[in-house]
N, CA, C and O atoms as a MOPAC input file, in Angstrom:
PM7 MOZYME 1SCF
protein

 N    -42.06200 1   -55.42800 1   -16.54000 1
 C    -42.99500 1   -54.33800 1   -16.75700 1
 C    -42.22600 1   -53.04000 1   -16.94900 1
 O    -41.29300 1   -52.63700 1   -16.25500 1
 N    -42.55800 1   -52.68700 1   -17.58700 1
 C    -42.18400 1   -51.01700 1   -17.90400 1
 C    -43.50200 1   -50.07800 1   -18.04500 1
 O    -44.59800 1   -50.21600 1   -18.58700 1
 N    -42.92500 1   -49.15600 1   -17.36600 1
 C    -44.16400 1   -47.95000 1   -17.12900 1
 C    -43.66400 1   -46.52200 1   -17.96200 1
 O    -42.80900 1   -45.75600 1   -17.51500 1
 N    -44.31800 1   -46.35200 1   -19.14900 1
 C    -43.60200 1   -45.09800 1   -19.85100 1
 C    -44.65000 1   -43.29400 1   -19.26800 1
 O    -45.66800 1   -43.00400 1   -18.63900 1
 N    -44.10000 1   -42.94700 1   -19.63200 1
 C    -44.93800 1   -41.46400 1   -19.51400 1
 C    -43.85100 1   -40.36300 1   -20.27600 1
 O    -42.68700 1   -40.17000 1   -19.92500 1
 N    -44.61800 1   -39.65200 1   -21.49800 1
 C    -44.90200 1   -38.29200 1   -22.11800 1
 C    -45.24100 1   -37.12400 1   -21.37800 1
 O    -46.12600 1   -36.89500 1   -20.55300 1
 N    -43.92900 1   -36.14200 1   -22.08000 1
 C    -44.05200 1   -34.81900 1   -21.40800 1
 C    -44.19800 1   -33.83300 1   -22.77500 1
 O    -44.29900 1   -34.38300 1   -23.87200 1
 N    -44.20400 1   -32.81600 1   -22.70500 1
 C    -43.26800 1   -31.60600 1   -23.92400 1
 C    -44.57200 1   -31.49500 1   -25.05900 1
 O    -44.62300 1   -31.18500 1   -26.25000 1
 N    -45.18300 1   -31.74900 1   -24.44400 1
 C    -46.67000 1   -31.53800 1   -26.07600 1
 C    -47.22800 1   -30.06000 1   -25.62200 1
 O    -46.78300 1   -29.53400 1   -24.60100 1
 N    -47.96600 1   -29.58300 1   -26.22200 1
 C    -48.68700 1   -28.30900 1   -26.21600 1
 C    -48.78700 1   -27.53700 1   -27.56100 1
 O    -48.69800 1   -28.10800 1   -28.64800 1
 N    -48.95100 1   -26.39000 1   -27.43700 1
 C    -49.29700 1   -25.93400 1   -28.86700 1
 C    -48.46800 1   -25.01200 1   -29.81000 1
 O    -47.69900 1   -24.11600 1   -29.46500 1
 N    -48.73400 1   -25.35200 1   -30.87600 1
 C    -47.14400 1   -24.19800 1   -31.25500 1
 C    -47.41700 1   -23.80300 1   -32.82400 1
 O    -48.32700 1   -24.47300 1   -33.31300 1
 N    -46.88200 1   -22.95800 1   -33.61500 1
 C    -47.44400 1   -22.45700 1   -34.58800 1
 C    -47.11300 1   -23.52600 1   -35.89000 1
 O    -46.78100 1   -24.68900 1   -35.66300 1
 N    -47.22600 1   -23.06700 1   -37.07100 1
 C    -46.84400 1   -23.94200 1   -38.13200 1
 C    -45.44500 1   -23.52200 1   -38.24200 1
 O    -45.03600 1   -22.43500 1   -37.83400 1
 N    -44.55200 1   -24.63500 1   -38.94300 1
 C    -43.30000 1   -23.83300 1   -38.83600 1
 C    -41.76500 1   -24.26800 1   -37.21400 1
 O    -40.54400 1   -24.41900 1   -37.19500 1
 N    -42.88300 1   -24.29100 1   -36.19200 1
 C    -41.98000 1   -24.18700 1   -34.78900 1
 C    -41.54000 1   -25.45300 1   -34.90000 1
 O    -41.43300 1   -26.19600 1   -35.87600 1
 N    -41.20200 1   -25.64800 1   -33.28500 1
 C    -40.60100 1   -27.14600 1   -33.45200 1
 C    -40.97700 1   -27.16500 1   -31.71200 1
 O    -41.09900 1   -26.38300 1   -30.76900 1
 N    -41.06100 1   -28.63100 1   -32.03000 1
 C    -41.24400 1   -29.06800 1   -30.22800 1
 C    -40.68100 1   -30.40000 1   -29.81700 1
 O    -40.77000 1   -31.40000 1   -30.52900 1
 N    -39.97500 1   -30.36900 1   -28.38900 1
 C    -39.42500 1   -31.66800 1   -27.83700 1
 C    -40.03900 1   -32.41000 1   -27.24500 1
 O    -40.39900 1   -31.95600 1   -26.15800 1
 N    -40.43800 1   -33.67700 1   -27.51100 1
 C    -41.19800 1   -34.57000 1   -26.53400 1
 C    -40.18500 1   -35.64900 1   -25.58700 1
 O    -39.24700 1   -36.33300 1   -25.99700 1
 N    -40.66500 1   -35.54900 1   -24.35200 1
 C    -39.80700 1   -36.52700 1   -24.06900 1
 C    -40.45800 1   -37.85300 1   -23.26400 1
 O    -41.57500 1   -37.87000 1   -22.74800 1
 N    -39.53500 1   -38.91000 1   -23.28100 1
 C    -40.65800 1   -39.91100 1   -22.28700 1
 C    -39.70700 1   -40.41500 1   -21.14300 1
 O    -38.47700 1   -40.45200 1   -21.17700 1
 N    -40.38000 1   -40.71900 1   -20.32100 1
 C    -39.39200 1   -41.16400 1   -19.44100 1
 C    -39.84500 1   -42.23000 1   -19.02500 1
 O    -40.95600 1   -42.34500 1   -18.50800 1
 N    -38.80200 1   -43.39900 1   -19.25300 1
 C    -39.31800 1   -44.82200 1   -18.63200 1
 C    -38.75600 1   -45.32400 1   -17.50900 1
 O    -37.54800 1   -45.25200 1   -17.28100 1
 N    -39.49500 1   -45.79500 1   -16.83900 1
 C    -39.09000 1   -46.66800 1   -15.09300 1
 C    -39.70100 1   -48.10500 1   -15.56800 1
 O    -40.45100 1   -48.43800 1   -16.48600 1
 N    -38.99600 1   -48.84200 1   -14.45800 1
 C    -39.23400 1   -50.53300 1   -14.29400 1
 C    -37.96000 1   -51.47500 1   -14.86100 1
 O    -36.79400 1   -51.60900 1   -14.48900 1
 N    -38.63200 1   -51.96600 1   -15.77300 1
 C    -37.07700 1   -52.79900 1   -16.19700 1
 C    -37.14500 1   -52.40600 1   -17.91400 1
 O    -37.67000 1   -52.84700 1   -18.93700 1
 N    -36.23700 1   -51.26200 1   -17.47900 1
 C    -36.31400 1   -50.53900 1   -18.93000 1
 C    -35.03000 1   -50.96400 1   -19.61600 1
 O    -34.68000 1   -50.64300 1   -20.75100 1
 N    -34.27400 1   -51.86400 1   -18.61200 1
 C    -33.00800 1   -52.38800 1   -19.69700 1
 C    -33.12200 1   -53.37400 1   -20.33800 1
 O    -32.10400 1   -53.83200 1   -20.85800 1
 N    -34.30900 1   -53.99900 1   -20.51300 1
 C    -34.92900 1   -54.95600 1   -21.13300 1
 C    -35.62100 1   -55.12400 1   -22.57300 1
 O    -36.00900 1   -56.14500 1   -23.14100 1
 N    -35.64800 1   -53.64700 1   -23.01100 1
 C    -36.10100 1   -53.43900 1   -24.40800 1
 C    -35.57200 1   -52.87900 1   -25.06400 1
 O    -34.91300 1   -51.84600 1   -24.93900 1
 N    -35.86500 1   -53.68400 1   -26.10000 1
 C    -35.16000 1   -53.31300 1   -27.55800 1
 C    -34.89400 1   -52.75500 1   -28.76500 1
 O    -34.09400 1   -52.83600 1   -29.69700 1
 N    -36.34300 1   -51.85400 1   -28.22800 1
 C    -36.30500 1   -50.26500 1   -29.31400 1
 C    -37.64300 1   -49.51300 1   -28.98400 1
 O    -38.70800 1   -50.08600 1   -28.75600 1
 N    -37.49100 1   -48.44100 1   -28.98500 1
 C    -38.51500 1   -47.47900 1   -28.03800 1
 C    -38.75500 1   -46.86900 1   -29.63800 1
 O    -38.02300 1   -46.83100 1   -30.62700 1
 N    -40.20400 1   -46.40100 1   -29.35900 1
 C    -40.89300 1   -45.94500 1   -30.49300 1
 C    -41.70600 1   -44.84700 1   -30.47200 1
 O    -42.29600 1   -44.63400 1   -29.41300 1
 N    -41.89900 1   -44.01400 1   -31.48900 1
 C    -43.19800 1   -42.89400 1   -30.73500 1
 C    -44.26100 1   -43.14200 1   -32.27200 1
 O    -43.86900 1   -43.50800 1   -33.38100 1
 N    -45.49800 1   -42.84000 1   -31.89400 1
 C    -46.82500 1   -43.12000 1   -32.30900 1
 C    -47.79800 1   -42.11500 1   -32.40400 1
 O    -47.92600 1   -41.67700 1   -31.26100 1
 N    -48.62600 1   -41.45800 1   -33.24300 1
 C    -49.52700 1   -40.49200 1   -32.65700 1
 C    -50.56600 1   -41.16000 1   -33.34700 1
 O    -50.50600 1   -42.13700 1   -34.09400 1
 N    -52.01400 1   -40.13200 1   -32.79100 1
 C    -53.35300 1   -40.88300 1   -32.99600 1
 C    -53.97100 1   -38.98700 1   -33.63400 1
 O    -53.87800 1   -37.88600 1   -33.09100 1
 N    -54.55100 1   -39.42300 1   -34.94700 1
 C    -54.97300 1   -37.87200 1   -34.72100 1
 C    -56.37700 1   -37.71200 1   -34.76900 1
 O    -56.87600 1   -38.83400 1   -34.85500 1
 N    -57.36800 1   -36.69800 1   -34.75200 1
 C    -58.89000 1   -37.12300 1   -34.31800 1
 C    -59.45400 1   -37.92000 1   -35.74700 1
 O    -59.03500 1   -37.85000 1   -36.90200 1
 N    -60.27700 1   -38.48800 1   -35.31200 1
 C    -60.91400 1   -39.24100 1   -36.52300 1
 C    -59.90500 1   -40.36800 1   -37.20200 1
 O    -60.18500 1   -41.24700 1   -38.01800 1
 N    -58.99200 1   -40.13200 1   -36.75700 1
 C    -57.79200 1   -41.22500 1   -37.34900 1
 C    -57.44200 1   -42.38400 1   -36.19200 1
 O    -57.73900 1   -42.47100 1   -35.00100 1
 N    -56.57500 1   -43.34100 1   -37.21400 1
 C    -56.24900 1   -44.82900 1   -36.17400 1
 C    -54.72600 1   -44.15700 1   -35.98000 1
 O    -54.28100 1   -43.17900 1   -36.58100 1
 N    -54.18500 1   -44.81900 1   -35.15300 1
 C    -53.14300 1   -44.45500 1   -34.77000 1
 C    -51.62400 1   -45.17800 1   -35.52600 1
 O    -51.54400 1   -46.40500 1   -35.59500 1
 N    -50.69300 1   -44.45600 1   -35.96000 1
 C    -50.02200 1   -44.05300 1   -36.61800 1
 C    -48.49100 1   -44.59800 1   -36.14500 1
 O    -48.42200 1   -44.53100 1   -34.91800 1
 N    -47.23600 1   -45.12000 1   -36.74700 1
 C    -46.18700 1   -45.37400 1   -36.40200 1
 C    -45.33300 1   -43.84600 1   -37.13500 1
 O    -45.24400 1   -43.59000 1   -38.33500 1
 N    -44.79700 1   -43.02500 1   -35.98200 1
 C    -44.01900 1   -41.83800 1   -36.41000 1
 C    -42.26700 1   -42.14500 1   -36.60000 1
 O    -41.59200 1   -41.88500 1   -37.59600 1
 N    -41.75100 1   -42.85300 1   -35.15300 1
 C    -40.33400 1   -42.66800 1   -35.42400 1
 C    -40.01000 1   -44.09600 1   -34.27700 1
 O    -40.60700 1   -44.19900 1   -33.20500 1
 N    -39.07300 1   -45.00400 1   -34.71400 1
 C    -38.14400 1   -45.62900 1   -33.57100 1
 C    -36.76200 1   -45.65100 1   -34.01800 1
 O    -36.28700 1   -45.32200 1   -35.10500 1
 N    -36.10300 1   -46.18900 1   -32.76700 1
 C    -34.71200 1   -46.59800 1   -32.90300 1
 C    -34.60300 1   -47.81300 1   -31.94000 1
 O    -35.54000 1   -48.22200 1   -31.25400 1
 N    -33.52200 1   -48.27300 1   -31.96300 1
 C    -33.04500 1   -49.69500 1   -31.87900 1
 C    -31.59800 1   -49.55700 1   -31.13500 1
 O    -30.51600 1   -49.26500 1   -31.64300 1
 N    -31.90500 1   -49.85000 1   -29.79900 1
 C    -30.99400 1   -49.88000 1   -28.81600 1
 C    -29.51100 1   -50.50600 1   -28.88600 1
 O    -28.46900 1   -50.19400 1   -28.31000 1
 N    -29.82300 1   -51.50100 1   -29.81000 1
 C    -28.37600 1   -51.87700 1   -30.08900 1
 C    -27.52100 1   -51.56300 1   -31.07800 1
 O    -26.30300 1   -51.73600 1   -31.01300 1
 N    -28.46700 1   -50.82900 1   -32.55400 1
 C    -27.36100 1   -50.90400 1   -33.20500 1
 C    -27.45100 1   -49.04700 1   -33.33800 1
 O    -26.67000 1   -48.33200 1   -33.96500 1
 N    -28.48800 1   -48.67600 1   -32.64700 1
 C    -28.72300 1   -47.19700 1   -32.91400 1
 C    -29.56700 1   -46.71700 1   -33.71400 1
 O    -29.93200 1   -45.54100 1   -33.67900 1
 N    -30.08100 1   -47.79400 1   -34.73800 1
 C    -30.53800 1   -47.04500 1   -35.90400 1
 C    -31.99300 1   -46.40700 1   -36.20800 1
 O    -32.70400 1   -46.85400 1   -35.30800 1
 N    -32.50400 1   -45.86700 1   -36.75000 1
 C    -33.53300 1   -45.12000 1   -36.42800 1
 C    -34.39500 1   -45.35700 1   -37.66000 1
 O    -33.77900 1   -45.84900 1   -38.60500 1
 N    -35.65000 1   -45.12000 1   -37.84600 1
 C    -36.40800 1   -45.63300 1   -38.51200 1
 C    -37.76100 1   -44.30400 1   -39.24500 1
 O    -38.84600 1   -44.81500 1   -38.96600 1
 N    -37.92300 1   -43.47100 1   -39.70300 1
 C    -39.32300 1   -42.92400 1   -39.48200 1
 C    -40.40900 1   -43.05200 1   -40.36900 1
 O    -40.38500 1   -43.70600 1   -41.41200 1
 N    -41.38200 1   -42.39500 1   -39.91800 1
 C    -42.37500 1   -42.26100 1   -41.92300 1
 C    -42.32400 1   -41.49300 1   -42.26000 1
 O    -42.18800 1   -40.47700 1   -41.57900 1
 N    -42.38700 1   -41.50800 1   -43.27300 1
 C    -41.85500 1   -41.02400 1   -44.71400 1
 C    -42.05500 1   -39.27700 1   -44.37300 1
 O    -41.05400 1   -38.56700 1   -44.28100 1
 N    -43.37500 1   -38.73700 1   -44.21400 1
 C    -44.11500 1   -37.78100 1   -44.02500 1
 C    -43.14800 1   -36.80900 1   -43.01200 1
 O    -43.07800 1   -35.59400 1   -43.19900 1
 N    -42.46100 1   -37.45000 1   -41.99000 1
 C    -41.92100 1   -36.90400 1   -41.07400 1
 C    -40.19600 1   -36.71200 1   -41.38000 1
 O    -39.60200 1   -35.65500 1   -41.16200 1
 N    -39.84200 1   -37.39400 1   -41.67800 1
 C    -38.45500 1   -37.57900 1   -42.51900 1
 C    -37.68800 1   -36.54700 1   -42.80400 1
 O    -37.86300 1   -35.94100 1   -43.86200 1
 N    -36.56900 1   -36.11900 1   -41.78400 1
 C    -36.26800 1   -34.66500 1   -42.37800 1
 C    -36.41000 1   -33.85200 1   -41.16500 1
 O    -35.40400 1   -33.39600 1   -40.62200 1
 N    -37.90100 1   -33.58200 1   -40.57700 1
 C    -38.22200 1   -33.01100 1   -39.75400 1
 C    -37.98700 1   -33.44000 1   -38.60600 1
 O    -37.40300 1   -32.74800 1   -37.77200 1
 N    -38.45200 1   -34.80600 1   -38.34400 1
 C    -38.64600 1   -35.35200 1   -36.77700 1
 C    -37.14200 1   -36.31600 1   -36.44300 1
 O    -36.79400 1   -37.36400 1   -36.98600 1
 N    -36.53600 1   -35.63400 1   -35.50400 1
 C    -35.30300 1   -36.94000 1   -34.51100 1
 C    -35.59300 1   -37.48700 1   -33.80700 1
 O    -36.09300 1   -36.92900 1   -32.83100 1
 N    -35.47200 1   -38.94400 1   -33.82900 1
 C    -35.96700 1   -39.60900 1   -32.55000 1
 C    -34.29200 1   -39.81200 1   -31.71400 1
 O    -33.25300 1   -40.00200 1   -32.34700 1
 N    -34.36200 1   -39.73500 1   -30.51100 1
 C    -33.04400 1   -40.65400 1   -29.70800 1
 C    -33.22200 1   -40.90900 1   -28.22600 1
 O    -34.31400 1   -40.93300 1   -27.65700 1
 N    -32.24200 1   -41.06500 1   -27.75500 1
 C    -32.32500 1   -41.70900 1   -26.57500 1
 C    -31.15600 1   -41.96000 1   -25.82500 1
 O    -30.13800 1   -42.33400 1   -26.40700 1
 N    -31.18500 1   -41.76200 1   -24.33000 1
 C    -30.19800 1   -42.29800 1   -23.72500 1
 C    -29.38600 1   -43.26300 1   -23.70900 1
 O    -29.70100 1   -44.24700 1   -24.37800 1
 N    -28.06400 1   -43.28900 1   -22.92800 1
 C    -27.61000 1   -45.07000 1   -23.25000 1
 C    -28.09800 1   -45.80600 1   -21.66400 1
 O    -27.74300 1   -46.93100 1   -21.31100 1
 N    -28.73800 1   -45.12900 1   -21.07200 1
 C    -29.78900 1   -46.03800 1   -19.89700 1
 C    -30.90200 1   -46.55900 1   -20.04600 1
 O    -31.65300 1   -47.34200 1   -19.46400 1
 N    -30.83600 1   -45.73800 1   -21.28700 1
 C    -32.53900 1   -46.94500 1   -22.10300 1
 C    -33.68400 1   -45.85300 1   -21.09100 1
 O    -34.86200 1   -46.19500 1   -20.98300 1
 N    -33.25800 1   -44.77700 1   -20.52300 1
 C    -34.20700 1   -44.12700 1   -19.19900 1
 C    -35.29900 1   -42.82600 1   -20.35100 1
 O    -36.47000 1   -42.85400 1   -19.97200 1
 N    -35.20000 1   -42.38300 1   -20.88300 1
 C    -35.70700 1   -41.37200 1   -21.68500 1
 C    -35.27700 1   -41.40900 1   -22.92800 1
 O    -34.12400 1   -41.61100 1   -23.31000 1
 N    -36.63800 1   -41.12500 1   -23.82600 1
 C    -36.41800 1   -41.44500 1   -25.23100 1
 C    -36.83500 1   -40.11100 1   -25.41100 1
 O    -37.57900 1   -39.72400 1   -24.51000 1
 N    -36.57000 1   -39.21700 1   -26.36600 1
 C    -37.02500 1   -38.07300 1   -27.72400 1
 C    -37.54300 1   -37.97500 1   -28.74200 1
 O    -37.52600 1   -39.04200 1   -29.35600 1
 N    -38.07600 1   -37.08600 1   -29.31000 1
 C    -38.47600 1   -36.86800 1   -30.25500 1
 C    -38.75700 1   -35.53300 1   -30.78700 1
 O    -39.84600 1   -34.95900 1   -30.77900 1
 N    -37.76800 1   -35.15800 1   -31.19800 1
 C    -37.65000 1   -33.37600 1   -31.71000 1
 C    -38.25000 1   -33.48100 1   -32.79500 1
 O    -38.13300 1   -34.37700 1   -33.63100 1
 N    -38.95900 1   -32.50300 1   -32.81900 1
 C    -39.71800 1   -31.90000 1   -34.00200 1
 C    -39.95100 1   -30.83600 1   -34.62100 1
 O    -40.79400 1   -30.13500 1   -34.06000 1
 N    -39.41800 1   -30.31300 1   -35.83600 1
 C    -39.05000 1   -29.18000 1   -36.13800 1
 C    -39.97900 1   -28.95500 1   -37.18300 1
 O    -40.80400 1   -29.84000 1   -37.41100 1
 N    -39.98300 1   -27.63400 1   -38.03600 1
 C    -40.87200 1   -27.73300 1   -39.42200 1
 C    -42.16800 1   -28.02000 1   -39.06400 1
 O    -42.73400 1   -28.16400 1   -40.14800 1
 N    -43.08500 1   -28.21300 1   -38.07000 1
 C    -44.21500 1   -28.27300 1   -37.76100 1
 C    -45.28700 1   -28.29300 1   -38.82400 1
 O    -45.21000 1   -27.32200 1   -39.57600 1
 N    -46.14100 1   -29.02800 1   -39.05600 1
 C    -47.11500 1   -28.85200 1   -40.34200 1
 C    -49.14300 1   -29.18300 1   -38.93500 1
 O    -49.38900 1   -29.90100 1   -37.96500 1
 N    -49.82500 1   -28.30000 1   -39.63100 1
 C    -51.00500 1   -28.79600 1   -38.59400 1
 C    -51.49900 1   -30.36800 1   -38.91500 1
 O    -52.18900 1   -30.90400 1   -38.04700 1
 N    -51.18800 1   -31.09300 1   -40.07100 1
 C    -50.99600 1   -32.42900 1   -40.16000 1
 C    -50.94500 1   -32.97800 1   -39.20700 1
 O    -51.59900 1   -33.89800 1   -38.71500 1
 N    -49.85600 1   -32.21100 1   -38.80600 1
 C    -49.45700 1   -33.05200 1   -37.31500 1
 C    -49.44300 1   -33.27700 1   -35.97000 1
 O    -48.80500 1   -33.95600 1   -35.16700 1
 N    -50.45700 1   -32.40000 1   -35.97200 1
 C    -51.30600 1   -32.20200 1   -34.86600 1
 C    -52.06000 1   -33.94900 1   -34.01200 1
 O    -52.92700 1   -34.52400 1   -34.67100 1
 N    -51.87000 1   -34.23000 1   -33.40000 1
 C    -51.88600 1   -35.69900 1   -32.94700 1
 C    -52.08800 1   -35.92900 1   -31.50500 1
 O    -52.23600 1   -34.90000 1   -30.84500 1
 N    -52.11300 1   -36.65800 1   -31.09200 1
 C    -51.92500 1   -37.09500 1   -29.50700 1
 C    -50.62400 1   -38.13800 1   -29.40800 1
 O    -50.88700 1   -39.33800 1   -29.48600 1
 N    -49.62500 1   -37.84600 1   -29.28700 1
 C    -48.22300 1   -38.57400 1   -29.46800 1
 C    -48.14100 1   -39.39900 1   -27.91600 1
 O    -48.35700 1   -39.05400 1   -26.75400 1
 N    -47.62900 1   -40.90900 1   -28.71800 1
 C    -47.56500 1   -41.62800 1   -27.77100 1
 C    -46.08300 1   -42.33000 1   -27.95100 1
 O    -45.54600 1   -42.34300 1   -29.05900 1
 N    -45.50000 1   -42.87400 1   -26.86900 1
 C    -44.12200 1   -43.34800 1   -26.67600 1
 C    -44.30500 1   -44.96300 1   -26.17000 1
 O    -44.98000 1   -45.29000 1   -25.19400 1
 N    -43.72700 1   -45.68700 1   -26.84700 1
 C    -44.11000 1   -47.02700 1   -26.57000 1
 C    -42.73700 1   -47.84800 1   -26.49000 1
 O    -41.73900 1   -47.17900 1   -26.76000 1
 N    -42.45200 1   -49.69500 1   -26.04000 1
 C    -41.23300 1   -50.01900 1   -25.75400 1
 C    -41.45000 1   -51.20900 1   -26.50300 1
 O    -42.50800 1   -51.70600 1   -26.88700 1
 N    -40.60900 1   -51.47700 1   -26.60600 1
 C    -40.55200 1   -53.40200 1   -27.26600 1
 C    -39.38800 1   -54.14800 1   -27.12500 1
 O    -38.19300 1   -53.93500 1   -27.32400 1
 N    -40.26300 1   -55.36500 1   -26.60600 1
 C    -39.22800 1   -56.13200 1   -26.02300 1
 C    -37.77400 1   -56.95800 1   -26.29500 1
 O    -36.70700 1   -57.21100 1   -25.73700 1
 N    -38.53800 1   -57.20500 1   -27.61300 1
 C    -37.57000 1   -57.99700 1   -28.60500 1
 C    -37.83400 1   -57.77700 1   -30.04700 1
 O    -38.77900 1   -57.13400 1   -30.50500 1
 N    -36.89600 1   -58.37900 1   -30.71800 1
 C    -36.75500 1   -58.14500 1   -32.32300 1
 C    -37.78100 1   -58.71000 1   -32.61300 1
 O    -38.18700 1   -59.67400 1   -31.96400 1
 N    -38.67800 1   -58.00800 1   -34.09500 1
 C    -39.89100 1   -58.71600 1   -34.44700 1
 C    -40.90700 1   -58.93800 1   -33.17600 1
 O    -41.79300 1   -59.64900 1   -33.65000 1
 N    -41.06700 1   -58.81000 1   -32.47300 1
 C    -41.87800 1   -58.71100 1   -31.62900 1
 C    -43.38800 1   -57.80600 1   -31.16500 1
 O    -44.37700 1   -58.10400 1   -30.49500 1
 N    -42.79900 1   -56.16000 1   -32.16900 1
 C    -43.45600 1   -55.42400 1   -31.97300 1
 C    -43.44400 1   -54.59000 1   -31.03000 1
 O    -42.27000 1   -54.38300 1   -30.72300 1
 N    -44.74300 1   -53.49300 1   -29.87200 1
 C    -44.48200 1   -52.94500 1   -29.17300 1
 C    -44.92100 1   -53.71900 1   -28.05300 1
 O    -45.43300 1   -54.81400 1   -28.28000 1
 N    -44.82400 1   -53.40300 1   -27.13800 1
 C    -45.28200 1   -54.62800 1   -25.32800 1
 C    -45.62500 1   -53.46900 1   -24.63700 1
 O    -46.53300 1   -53.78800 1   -23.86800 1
 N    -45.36000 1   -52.27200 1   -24.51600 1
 C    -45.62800 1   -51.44500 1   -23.30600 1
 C    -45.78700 1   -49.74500 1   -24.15500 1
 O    -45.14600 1   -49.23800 1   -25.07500 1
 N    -46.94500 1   -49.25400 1   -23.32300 1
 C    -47.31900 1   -47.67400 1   -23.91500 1
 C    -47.59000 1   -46.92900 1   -23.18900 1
 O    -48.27000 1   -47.27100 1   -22.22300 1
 N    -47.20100 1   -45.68300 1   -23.33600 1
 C    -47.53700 1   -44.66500 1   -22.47200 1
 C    -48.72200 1   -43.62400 1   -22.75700 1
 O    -48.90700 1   -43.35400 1   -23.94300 1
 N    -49.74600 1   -42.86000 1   -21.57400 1
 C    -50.72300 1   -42.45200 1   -22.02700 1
 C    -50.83700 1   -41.23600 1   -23.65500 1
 O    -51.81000 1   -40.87400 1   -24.31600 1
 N    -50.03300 1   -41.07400 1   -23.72000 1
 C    -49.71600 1   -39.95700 1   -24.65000 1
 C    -50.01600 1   -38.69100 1   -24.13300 1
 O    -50.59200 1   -38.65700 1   -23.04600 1
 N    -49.59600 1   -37.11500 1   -24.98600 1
 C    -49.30400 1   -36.37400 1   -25.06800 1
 C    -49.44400 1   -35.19900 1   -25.80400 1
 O    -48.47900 1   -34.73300 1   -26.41000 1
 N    -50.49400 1   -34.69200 1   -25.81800 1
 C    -51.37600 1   -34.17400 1   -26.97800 1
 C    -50.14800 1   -32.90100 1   -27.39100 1
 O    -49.56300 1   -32.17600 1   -26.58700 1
 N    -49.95800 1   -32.92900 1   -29.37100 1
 C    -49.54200 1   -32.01800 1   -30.29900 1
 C    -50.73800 1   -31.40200 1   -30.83400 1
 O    -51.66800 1   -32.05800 1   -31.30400 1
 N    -50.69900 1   -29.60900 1   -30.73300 1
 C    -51.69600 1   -28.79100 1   -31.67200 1
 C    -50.80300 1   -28.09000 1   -32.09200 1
 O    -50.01400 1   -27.49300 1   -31.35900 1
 N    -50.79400 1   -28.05700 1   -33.42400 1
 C    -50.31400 1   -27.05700 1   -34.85700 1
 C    -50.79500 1   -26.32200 1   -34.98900 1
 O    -51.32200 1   -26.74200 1   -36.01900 1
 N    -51.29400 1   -25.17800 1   -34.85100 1
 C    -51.34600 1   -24.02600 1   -35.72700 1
 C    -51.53300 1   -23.95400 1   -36.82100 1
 O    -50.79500 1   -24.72600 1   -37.43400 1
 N    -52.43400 1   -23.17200 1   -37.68900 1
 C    -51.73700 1   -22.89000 1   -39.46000 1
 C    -51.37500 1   -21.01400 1   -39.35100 1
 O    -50.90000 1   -20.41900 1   -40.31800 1

């Protein structure tokens, strides 16, 4: 089991940038790439950014590309997600999630973390 939880959301203008962070407890040396997700109103929820514990590599969509870093410790204990260039697009409820194994998908999520943009 892994138990995640989101910090660093709040509100910020178009333009700013903001750090999210998550911090995971349990048996967090057990997964194999931590991911972040947002949901925005009226919308289904969304794959933003992961990376991959073993080889490092990082992944995002397209939309975000440029703007958003995902990373992470080498304790597998807290994952990131900097976000710079802010668009109200992106205004979301950002969530941080874990997965266990390759192809597998995600196994564990945290409540999320509400983003408001500005225009």
């Amino acid at each position: 089991q892994v138990q995640l939880v989101e910090s660093g959301g709040g509100l910020v203008q178009a333009g700013g940038s903001l750090r999210l962070s998550c911090a995971a407890s349990g048996r967090t040396f057990s997964t194999y790439a931590m991911g972040w997700f947002r949901q925005a109103p009226g919308k289904e929820r969304e794959f933003v950014a992961q990376i991959t514990w073993n080889s490092g590599s990082t992944y995002y969509l397209d939309s975000v590309k440029g703007r958003f870093t995902i990373s992470g410790d080498n304790a597998k204990t807290t994952v990131y997600l900097q976000m710079n260039s802010l668009k109200p697009e992106d205004t979301a409820v950002y969530s941080c999630a874990a997965s266990s194994a390759a192809g597998r998908g995600y196994d564990f999520w945290g409540r999320g973390t509400q983003v408001t943009v500005s225009s």
